[in-house]
Coordinates of N, CA and C in Angstrom, one line a residue:
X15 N -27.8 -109.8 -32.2 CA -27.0 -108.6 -32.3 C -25.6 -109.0 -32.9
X16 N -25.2 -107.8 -34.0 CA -23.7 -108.6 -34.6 C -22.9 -108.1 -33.9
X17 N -21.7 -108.3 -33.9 CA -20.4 -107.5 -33.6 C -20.1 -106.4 -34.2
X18 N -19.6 -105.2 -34.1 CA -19.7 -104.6 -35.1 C -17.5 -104.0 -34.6
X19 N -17.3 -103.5 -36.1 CA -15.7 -103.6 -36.4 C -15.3 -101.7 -35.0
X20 N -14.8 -101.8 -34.0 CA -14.3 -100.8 -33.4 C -15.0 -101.2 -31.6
X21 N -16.0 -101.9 -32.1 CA -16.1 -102.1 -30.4 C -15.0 -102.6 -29.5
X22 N -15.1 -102.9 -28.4 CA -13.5 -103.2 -27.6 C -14.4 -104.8 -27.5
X23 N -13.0 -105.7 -27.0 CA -13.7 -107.3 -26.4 C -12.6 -107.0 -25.4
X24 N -13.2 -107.8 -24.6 CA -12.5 -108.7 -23.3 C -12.8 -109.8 -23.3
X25 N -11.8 -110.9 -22.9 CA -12.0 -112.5 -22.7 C -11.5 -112.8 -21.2
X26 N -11.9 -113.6 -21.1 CA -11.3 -114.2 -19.3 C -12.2 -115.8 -19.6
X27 N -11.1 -116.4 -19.1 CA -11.5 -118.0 -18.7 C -12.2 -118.2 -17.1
X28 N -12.7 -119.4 -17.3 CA -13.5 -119.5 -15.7 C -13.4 -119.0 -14.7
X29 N -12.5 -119.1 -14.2 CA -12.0 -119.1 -12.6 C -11.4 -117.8 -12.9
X30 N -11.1 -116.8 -13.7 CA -9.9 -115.6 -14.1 C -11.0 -114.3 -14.2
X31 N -10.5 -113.2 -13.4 CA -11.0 -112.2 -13.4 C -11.1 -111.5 -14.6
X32 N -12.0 -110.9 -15.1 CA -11.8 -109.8 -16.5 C -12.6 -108.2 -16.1
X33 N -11.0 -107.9 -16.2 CA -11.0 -106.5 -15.8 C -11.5 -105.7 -16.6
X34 N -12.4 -104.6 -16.8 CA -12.4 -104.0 -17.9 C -12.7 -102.5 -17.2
X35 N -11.9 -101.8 -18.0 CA -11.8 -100.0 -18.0 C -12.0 -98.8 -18.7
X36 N -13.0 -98.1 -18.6 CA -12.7 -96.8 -19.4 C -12.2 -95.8 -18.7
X37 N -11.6 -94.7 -19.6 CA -10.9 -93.7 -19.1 C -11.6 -92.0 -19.9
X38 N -10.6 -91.4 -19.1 CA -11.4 -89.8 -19.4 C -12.2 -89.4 -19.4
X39 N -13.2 -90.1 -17.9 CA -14.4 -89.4 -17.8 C -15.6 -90.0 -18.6
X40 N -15.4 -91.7 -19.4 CA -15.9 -92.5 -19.9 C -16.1 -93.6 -19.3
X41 N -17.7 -94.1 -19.5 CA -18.3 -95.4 -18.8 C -18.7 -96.4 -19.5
X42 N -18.8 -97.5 -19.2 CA -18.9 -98.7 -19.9 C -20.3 -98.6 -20.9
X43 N -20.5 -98.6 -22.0 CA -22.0 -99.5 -22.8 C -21.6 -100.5 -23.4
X44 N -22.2 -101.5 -22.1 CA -22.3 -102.9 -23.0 C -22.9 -103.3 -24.0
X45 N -22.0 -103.7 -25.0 CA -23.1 -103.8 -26.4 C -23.4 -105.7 -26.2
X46 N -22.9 -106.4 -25.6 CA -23.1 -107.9 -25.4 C -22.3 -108.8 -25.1
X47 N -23.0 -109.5 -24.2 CA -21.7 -110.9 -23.4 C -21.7 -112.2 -23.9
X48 N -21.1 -113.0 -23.5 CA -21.4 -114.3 -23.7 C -20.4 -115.1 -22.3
X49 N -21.1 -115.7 -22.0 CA -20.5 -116.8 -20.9 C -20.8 -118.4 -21.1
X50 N -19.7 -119.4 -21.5 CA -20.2 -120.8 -22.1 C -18.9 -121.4 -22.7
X51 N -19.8 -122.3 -23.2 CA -18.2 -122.5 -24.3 C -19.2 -123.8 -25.8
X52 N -18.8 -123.1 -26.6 CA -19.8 -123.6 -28.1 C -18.8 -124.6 -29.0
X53 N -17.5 -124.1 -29.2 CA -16.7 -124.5 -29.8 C -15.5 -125.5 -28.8
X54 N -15.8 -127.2 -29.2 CA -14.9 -127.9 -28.4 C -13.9 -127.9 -28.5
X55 N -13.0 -127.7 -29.9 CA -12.0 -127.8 -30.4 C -10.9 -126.3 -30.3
X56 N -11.8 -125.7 -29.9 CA -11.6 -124.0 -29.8 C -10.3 -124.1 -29.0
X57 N -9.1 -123.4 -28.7 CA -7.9 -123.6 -28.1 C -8.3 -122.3 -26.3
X58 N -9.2 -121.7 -26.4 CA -9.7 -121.4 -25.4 C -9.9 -121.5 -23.6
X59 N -9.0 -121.9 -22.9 CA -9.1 -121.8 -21.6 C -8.6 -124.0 -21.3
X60 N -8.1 -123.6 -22.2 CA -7.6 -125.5 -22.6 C -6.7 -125.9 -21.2
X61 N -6.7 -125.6 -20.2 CA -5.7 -125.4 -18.9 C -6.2 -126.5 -18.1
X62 N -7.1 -127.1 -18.1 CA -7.7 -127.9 -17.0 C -7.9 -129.0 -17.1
X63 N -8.2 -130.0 -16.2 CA -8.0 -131.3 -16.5 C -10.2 -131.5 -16.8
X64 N -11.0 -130.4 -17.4 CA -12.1 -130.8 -17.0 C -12.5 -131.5 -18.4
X65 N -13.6 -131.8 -18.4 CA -14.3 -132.1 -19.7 C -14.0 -130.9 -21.4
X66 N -13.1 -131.2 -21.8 CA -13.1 -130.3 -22.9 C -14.1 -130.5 -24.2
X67 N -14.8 -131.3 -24.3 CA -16.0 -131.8 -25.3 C -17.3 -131.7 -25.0
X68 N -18.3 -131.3 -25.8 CA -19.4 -130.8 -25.6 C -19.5 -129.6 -26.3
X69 N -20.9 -128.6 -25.5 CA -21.3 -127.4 -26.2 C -22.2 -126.8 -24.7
X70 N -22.0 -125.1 -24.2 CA -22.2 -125.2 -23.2 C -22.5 -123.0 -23.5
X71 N -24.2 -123.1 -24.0 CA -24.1 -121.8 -24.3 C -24.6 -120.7 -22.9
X72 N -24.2 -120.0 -23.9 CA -25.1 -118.6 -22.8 C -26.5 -119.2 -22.3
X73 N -26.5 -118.3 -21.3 CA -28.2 -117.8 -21.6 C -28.7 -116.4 -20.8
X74 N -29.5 -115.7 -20.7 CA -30.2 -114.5 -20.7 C -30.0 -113.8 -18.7
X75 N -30.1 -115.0 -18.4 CA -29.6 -114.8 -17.2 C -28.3 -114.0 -17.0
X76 N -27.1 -114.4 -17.7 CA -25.7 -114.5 -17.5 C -25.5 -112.8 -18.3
X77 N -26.1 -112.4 -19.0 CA -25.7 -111.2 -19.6 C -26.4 -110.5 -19.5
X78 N -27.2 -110.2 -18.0 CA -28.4 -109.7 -17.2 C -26.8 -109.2 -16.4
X79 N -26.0 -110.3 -15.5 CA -25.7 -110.1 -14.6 C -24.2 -109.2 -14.5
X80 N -23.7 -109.3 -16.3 CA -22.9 -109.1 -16.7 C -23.1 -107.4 -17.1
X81 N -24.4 -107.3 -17.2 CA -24.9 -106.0 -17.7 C -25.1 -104.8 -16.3
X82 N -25.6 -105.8 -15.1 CA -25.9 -105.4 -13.9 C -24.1 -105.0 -13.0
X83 N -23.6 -105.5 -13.3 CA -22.2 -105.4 -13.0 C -20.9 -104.2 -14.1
X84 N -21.4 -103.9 -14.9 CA -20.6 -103.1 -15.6 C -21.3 -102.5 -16.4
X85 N -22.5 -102.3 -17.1 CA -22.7 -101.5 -17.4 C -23.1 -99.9 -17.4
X86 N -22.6 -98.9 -17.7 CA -22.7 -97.3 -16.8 C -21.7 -97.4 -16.0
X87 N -20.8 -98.1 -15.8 CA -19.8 -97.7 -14.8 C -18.3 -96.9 -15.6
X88 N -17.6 -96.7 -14.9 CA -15.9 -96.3 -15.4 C -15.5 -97.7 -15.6
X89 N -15.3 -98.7 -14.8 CA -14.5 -99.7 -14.4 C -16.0 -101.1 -13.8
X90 N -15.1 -102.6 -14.3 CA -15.7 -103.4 -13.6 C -15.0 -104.4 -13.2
X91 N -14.9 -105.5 -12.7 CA -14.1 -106.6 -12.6 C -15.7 -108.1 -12.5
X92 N -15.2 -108.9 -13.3 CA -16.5 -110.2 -13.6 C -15.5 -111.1 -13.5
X93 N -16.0 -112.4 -12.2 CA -15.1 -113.6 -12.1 C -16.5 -114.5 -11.8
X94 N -16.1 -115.7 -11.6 CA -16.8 -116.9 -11.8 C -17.7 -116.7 -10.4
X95 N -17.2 -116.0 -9.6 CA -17.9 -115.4 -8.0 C -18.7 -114.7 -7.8
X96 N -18.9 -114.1 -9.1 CA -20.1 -112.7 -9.0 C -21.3 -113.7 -9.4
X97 N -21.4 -114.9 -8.7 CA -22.9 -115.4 -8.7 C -23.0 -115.8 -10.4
X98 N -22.4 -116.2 -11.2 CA -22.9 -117.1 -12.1 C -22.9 -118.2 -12.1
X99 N -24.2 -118.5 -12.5 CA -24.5 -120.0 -12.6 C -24.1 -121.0 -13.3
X100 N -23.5 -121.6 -12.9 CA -23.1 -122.7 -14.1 C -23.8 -123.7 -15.1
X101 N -24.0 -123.4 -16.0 CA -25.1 -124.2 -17.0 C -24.5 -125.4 -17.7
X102 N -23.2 -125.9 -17.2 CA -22.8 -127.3 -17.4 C -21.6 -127.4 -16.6
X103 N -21.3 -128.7 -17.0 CA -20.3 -129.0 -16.1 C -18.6 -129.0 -17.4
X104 N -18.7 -128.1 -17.9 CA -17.3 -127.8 -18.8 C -16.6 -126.7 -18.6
X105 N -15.4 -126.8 -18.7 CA -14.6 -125.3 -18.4 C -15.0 -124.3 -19.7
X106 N -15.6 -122.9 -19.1 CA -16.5 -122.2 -20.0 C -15.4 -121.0 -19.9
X107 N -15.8 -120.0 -20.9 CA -14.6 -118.8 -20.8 C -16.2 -117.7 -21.3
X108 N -15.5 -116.5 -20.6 CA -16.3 -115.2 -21.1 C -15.9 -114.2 -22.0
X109 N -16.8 -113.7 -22.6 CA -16.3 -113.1 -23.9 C -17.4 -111.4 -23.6
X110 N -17.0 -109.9 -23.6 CA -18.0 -109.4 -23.3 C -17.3 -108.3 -24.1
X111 N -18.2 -108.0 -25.0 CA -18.1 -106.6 -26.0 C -18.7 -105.4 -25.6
X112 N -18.6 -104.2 -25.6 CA -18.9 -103.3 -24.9 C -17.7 -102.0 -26.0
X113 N -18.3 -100.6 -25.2 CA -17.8 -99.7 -25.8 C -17.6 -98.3 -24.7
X114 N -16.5 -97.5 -24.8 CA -16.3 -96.5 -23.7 C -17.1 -95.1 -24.2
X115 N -17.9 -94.9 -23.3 CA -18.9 -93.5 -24.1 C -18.5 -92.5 -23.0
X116 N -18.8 -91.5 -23.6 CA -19.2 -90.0 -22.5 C -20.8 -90.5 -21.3
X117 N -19.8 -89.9 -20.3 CA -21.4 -90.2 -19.5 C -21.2 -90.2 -18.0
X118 N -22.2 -89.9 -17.0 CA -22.0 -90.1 -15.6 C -22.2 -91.4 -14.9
X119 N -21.1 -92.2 -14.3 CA -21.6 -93.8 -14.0 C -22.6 -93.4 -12.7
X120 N -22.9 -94.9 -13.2 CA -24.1 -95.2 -12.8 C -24.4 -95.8 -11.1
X121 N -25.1 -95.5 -10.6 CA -25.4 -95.3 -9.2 C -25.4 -97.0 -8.9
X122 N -26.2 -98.0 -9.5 CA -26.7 -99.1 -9.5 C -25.9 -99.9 -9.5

């Protein structure tokens, strides 16, 4: 899936909540996540004393849970607590594209 130019992003680093909000009666559609970290050199979530080298991608699981948590809602909040798995041992950052639609949130 590409990105396409008007969707909204949110970023949040490991351990950091990422809040995300729609308003006026508008609910989240997630158009896609990413949880990892690809790029070593990237200046991204550079705060910690962990391993900054390597490559450390998604996987299908993680934007299940990212999808199960925010999408169809008004409002969501995604931290390193909501049960993601850690698929290495590098400080990873989240990246999650989405868009505010007309709609009733979702029960689930």
């Amino acid at each position: 899936m590409g990105y396409r130019q008007g969707w909204k992003h949110a970023t949040a680093c490991e351990y950091d909540t990422m809040n995300i909000n729609c308003t006026g009666g508008t609910v989240i559609e997630m158009k896609t996540a990413w949880y990892g970290r690809v790029v070593p050199h990237r200046k991204e979530c550079n705060g910690s004393s962990q391993h900054m080298s390597g490559s450390c991608p998604t996987n299908e699981y993680n934007i299940r849970l990212f999808r199960e948590a925010c999408h169809g809602k008004p409002s969501c909040s995604v931290n390193r607590g909501y049960n993601i798995p850690d698929p290495c041992n590098l400080l990873k950052w989240t990246e999650f594209w989405y868009d505010c639609v007309p709609g009733k949130p979702s029960t689930s």
